[in-house]
Short mmCIF file of C-alpha atoms in Angstrom, two decimals:
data_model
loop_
_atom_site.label_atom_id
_atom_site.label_comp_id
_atom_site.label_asym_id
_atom_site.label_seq_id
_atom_site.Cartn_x
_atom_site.Cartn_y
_atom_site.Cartn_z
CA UNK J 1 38.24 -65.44 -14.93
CA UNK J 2 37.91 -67.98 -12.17
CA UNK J 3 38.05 -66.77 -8.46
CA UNK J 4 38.09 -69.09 -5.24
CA UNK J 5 35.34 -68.37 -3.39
CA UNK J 6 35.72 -71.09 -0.64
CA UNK J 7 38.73 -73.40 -0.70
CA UNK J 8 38.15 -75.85 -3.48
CA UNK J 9 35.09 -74.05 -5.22
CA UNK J 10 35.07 -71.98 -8.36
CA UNK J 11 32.46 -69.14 -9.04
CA UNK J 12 29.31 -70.18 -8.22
CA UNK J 13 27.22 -71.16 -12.13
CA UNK J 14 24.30 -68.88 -10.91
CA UNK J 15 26.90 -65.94 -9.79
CA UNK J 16 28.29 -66.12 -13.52
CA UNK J 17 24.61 -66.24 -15.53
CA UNK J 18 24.08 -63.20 -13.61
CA UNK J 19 27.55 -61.26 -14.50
CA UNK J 20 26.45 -62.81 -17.87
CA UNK J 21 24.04 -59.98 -18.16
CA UNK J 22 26.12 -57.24 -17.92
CA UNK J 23 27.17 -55.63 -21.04
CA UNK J 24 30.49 -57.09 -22.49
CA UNK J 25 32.40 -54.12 -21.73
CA UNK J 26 31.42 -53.79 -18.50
CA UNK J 27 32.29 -57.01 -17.45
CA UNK J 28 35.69 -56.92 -19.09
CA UNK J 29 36.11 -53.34 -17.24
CA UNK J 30 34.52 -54.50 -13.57
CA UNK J 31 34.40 -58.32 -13.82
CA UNK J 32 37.32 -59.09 -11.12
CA UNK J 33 35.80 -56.26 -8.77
CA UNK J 34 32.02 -57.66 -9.20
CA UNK J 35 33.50 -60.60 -8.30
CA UNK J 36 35.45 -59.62 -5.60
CA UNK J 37 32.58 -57.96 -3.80
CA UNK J 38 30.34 -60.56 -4.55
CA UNK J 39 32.45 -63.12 -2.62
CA UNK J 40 32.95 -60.59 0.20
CA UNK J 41 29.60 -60.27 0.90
CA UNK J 42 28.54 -63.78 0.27
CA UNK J 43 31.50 -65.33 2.43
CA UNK J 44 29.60 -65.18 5.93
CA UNK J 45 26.09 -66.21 4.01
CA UNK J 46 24.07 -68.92 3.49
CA UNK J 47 22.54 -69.83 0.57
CA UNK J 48 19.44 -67.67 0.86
CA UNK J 49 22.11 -64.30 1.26
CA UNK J 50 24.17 -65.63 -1.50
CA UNK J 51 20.92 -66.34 -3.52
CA UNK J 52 19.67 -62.35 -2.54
CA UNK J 53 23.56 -61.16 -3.74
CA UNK J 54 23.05 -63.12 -7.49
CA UNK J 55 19.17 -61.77 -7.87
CA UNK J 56 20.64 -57.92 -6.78
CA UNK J 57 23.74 -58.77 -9.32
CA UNK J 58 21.56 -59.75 -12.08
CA UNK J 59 18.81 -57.14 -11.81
CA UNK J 60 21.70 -54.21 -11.86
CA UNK J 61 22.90 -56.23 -15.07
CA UNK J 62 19.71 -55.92 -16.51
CA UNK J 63 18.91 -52.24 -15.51
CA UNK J 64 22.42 -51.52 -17.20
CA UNK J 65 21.50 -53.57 -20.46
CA UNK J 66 18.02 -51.81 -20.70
CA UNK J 67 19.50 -48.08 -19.40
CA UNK J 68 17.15 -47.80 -16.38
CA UNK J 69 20.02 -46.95 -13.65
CA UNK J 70 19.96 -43.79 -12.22
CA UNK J 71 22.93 -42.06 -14.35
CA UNK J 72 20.87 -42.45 -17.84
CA UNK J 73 17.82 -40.71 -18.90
CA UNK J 74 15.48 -43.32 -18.83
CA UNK J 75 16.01 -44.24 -15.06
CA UNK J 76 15.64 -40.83 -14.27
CA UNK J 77 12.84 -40.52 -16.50
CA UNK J 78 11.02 -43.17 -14.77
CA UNK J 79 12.21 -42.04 -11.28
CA UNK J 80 9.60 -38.59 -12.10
CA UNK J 81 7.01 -40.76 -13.58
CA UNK J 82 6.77 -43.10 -10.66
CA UNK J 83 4.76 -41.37 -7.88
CA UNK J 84 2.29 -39.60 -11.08
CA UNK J 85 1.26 -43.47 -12.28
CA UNK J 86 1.43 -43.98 -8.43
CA UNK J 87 -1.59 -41.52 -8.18
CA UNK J 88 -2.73 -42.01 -11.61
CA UNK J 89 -3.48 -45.74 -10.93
CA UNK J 90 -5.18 -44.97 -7.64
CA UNK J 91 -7.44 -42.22 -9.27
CA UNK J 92 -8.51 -44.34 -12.10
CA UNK J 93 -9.53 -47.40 -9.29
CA UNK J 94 -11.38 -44.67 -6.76
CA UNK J 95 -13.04 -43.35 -9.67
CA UNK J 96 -14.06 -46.80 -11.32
CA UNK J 97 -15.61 -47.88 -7.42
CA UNK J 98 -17.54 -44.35 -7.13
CA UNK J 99 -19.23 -45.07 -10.74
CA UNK J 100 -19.83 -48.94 -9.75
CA UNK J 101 -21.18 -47.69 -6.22
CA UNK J 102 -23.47 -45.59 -7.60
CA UNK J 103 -25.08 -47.61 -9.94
CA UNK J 104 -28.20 -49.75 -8.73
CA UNK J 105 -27.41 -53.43 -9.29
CA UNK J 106 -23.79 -55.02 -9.30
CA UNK J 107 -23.75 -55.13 -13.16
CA UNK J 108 -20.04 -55.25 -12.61
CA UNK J 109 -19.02 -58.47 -10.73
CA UNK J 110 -18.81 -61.45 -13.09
CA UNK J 111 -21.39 -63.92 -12.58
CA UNK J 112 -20.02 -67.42 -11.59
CA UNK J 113 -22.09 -70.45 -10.65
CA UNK J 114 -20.20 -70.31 -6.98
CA UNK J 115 -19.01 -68.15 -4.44
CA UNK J 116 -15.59 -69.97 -5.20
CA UNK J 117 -15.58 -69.46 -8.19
CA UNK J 118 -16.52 -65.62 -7.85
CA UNK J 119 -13.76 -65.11 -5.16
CA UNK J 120 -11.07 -64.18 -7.89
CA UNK J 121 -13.41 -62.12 -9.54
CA UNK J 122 -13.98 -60.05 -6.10
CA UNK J 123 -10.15 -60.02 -5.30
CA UNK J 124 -9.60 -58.70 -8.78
CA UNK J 125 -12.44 -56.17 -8.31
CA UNK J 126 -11.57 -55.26 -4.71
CA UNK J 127 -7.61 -55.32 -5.50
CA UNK J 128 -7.92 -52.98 -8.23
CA UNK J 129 -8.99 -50.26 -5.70
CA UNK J 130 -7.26 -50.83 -2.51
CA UNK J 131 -3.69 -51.86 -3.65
CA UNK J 132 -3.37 -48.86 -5.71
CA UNK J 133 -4.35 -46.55 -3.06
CA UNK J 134 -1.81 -48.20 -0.83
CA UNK J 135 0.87 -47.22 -3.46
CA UNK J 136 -0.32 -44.08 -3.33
CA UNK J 137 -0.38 -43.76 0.44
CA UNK J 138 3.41 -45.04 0.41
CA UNK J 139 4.82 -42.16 -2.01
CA UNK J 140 2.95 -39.44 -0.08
CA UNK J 141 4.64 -40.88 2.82
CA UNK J 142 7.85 -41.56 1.05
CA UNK J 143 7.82 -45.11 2.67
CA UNK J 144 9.85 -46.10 -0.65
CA UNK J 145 10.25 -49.55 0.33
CA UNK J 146 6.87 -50.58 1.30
CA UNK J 147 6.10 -48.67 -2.27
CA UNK J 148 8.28 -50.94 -4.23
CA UNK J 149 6.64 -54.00 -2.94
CA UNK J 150 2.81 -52.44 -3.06
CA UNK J 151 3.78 -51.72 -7.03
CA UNK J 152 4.35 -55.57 -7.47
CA UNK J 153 1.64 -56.41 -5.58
CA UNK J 154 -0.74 -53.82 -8.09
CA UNK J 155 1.01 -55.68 -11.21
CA UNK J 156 0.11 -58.87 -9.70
CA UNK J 157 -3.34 -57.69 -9.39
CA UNK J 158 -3.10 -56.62 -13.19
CA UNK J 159 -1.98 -59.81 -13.77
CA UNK J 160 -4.64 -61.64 -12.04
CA UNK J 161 -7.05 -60.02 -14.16
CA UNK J 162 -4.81 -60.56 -17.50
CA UNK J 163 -5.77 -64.45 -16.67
CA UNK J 164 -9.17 -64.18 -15.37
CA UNK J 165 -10.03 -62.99 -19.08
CA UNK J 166 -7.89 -65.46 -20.71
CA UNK J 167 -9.48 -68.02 -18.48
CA UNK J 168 -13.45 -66.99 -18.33
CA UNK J 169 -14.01 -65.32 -21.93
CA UNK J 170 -15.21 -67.49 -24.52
CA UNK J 171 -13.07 -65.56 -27.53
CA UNK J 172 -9.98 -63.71 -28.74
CA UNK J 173 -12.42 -60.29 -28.59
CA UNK J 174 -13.75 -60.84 -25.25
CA UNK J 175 -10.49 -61.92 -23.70
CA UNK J 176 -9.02 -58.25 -25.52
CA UNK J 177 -11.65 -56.20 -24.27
CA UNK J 178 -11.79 -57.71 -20.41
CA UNK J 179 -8.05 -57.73 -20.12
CA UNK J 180 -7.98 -53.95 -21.11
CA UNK J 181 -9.29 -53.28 -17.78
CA UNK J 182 -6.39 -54.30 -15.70
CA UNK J 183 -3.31 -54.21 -17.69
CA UNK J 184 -3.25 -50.23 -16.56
CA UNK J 185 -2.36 -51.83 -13.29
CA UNK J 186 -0.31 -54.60 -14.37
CA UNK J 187 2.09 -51.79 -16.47
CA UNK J 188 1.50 -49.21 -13.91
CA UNK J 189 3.42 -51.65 -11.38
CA UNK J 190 5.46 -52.40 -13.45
CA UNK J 191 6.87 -48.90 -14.59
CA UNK J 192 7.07 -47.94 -10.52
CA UNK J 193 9.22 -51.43 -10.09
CA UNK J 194 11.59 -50.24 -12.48
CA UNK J 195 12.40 -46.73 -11.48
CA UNK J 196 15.77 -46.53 -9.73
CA UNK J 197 14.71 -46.91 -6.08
CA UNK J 198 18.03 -44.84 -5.34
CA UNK J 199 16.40 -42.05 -6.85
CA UNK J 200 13.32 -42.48 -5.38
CA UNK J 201 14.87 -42.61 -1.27
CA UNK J 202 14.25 -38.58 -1.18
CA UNK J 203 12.09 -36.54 1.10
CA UNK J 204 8.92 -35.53 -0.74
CA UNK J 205 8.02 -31.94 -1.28
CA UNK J 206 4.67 -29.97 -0.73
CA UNK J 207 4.85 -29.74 -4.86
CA UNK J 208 5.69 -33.37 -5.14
CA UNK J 209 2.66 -34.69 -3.38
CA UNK J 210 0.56 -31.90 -5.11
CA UNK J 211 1.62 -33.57 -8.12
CA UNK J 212 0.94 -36.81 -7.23
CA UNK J 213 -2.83 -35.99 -6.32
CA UNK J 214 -3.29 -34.04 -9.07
CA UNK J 215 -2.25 -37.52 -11.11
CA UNK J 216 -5.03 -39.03 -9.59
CA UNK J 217 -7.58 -36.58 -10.60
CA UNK J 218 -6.02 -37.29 -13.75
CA UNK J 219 -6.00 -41.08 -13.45
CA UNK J 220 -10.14 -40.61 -12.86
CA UNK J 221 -10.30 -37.95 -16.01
CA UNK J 222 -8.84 -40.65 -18.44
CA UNK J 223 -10.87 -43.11 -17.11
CA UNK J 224 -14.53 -41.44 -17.71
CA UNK J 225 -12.38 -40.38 -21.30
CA UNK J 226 -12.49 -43.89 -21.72
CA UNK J 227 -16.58 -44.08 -20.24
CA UNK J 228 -15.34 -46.39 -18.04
CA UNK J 229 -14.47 -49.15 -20.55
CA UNK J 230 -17.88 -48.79 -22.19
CA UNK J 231 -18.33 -51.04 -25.27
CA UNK J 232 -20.44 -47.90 -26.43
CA UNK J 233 -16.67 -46.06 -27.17
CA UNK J 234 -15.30 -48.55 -29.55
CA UNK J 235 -16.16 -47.11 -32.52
CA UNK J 236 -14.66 -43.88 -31.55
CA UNK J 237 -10.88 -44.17 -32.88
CA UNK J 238 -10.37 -40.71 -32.71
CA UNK J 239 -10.49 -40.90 -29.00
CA UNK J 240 -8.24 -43.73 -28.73
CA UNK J 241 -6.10 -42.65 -30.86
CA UNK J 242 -5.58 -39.53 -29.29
CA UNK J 243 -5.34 -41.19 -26.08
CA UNK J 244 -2.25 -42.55 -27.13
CA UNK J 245 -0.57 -40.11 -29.35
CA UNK J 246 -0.58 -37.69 -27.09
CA UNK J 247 1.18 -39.30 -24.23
CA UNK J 248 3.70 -40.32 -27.00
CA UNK J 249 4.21 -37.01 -27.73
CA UNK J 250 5.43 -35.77 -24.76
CA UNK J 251 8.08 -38.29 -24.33
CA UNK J 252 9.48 -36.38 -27.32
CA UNK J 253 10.23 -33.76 -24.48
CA UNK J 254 12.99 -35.95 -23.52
CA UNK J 255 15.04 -35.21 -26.87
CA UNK J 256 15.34 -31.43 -25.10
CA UNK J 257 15.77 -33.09 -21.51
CA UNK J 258 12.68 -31.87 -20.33
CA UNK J 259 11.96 -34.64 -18.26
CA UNK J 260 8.86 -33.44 -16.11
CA UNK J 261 6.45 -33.10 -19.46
CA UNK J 262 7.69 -36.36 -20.37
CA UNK J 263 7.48 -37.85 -17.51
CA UNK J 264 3.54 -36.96 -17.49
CA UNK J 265 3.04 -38.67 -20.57
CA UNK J 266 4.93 -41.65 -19.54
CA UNK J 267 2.51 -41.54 -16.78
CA UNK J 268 -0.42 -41.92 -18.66
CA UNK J 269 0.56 -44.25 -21.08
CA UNK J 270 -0.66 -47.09 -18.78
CA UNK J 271 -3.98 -46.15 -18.25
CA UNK J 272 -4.62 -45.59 -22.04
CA UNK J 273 -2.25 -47.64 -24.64
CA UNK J 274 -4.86 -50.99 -24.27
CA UNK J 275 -8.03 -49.63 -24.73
CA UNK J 276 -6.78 -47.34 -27.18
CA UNK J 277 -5.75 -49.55 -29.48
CA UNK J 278 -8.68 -51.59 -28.54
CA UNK J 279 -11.01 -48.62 -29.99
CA UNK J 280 -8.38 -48.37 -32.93
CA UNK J 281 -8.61 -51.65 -33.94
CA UNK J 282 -12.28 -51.58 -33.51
CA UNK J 283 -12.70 -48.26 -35.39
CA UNK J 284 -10.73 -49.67 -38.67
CA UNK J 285 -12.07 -52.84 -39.22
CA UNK J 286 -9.65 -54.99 -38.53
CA UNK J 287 -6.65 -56.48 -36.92
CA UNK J 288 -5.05 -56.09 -40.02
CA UNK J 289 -5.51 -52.57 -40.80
CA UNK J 290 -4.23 -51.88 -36.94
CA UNK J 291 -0.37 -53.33 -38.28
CA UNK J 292 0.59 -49.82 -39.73
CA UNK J 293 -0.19 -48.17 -36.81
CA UNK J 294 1.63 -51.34 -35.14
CA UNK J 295 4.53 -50.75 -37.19
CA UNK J 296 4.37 -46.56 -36.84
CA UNK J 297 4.57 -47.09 -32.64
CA UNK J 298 7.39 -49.90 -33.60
CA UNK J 299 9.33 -47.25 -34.71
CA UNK J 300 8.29 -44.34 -32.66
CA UNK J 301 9.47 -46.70 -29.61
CA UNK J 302 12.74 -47.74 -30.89
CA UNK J 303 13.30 -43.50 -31.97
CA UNK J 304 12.84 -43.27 -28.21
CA UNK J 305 14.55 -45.55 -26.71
CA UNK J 306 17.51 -44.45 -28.16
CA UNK J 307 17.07 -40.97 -26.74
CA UNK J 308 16.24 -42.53 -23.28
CA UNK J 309 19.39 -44.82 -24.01
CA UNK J 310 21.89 -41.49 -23.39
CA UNK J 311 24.09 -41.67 -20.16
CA UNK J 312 24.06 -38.59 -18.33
CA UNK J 313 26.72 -39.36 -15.96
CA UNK J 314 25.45 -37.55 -12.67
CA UNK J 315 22.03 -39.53 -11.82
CA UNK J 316 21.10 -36.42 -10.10
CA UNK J 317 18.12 -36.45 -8.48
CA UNK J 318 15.09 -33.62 -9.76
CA UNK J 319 12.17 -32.75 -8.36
CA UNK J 320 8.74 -33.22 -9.58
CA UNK J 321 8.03 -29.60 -9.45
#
């Protein structure tokens, strides 16, 4: 399939890597009418429009390969779990400050030899409390937009910390246990970023933004479940364990297409599935005793996402409550 563009040119390389990730059938089925529209709307552009058209092109490619659009069950499933990990993530960093505030020294910041070299220690810190709560702010406003871009901005905080541990801990056990407090907000962002935003654009409800605070008083719960990260809960596997099987559970709600439960445990999921298996691991022994259970949420994931796989057809749009 070759389409002219401009006189002379051919479709642009980048413009067919990104129709490259649309299923095969798809592309044999839409192909000429991506492209068509594609050099519709890039014929007046420049190259930063035409580079904005290729990014949208690919990321719907992708969305349709991993069956988060809002017609299948997963995107809707993660369009209802969106705003709760929204609320979640900001009641787990409010909760977090109020402990560190009230304690009587600043056992929390990492030492450094500078103030340089403590500045991505504070962002981190400091990040992990306000960009959350700006999420939060934005879905009880329904300001969808400036939601999408805080949730990137709370997985690059998650990511920040990801690499401070990496960078500053001396070992494998350290850089585990430091990076367990901020991958909830590195996958937290990351789950809002993928939700359908076209299910998202909706006016929210008393019940919705009920829902969402009552996610952070749950985001805080989990969190002093967890005692804060304390090395003193390691040894308790139960917990952790728990902590994770649960919100696994409820995703089994989604076999019955009841989405709301399900949605809850997707919810929590990011707040608990690191440090869980931190304590698990800890608990057993061993990273090698931790591959069954490995291999057991292997399989549990791949049982659901082929039930989150199914195409409903409508992408209707539910409520919360």
């Amino acid at each position: 399939m070759t389409i002219q563009f401009f006189p002379g040119s051919a479709d642009p390389v980048a413009f067919r890597a990104a129709l490259r990730l649309y299923p095969a059938r798809y592309r044999r089925e839409r192909g000429d009418e991506l492209s068509a529209v594609f050099a519709d709307s890039t014929a007046e552009g420049g190259r930063l429009a035409t580079a904005r058209e290729v990014f949208d092109l690919g990321a719907y490619g992708l969305r349709m390969r991993t069956g988060l659009t809002a017609s299948s069950t997963a995107g809707r499933l993660f369009a209802l779990a969106a705003p709760l990990v929204a609320g979640a993530i900001a009641g787990l960093g409010l909760t977090r400050f109020l402990h560190d505030f009230s304690m009587p020294v600043d056992w929390w910041m990492w030492e450094a030899p500078d103030r340089v070299q403590q500045l991505p220690a504070y962002a981190l810190y400091y990040g992990q409390l306000l960009v959350p709560l700006l999420l939060v702010g934005a879905v009880l406003a329904g300001r969808w937009r400036l939601a999408r871009t805080a949730a990137l901005a709370v997985a690059a905080v998650g990511a920040l910390g990801v690499a401070l541990a990496v960078l500053v801990q001396p070992d494998f056990w350290l850089v585990f246990n430091k990076s367990c407090e901020a991958t909830p907000q590195l996958f937290a962002g990351l789950l809002f970023a993928l939700a359908p935003q076209e299910l998202l654009r909706r006016r929210q409800t008393r019940s919705d933004r009920a829902l969402v605070l009552a996610a952070a008083a749950g985001g805080g719960l989990v969190l002093v479940a967890q005692d804060f990260y304390s090395s003193w809960v390691l040894m308790d596997g139960r917990t952790g364990a728990a902590l994770v099987l649960v919100p696994l559970l409820a995703l089994l709600f989604v076999a019955r297409d009841r989405l709301v439960p399900a949605a809850m445990g997707l919810a929590v999921l990011p707040l608990t599935l690191t440090f869980s298996l931190f304590q698990v691991w800890q608990s057993i022994g061993g990273v090698w005793r931790l591959l069954p259970v490995v291999g057991l949420a292997l399989v549990a994931t791949m049982v659901a996402g082929g039930l989150l796989h199914r195409d409903t057809g409508t992408g209707g749009r539910r409520s919360l409550a």
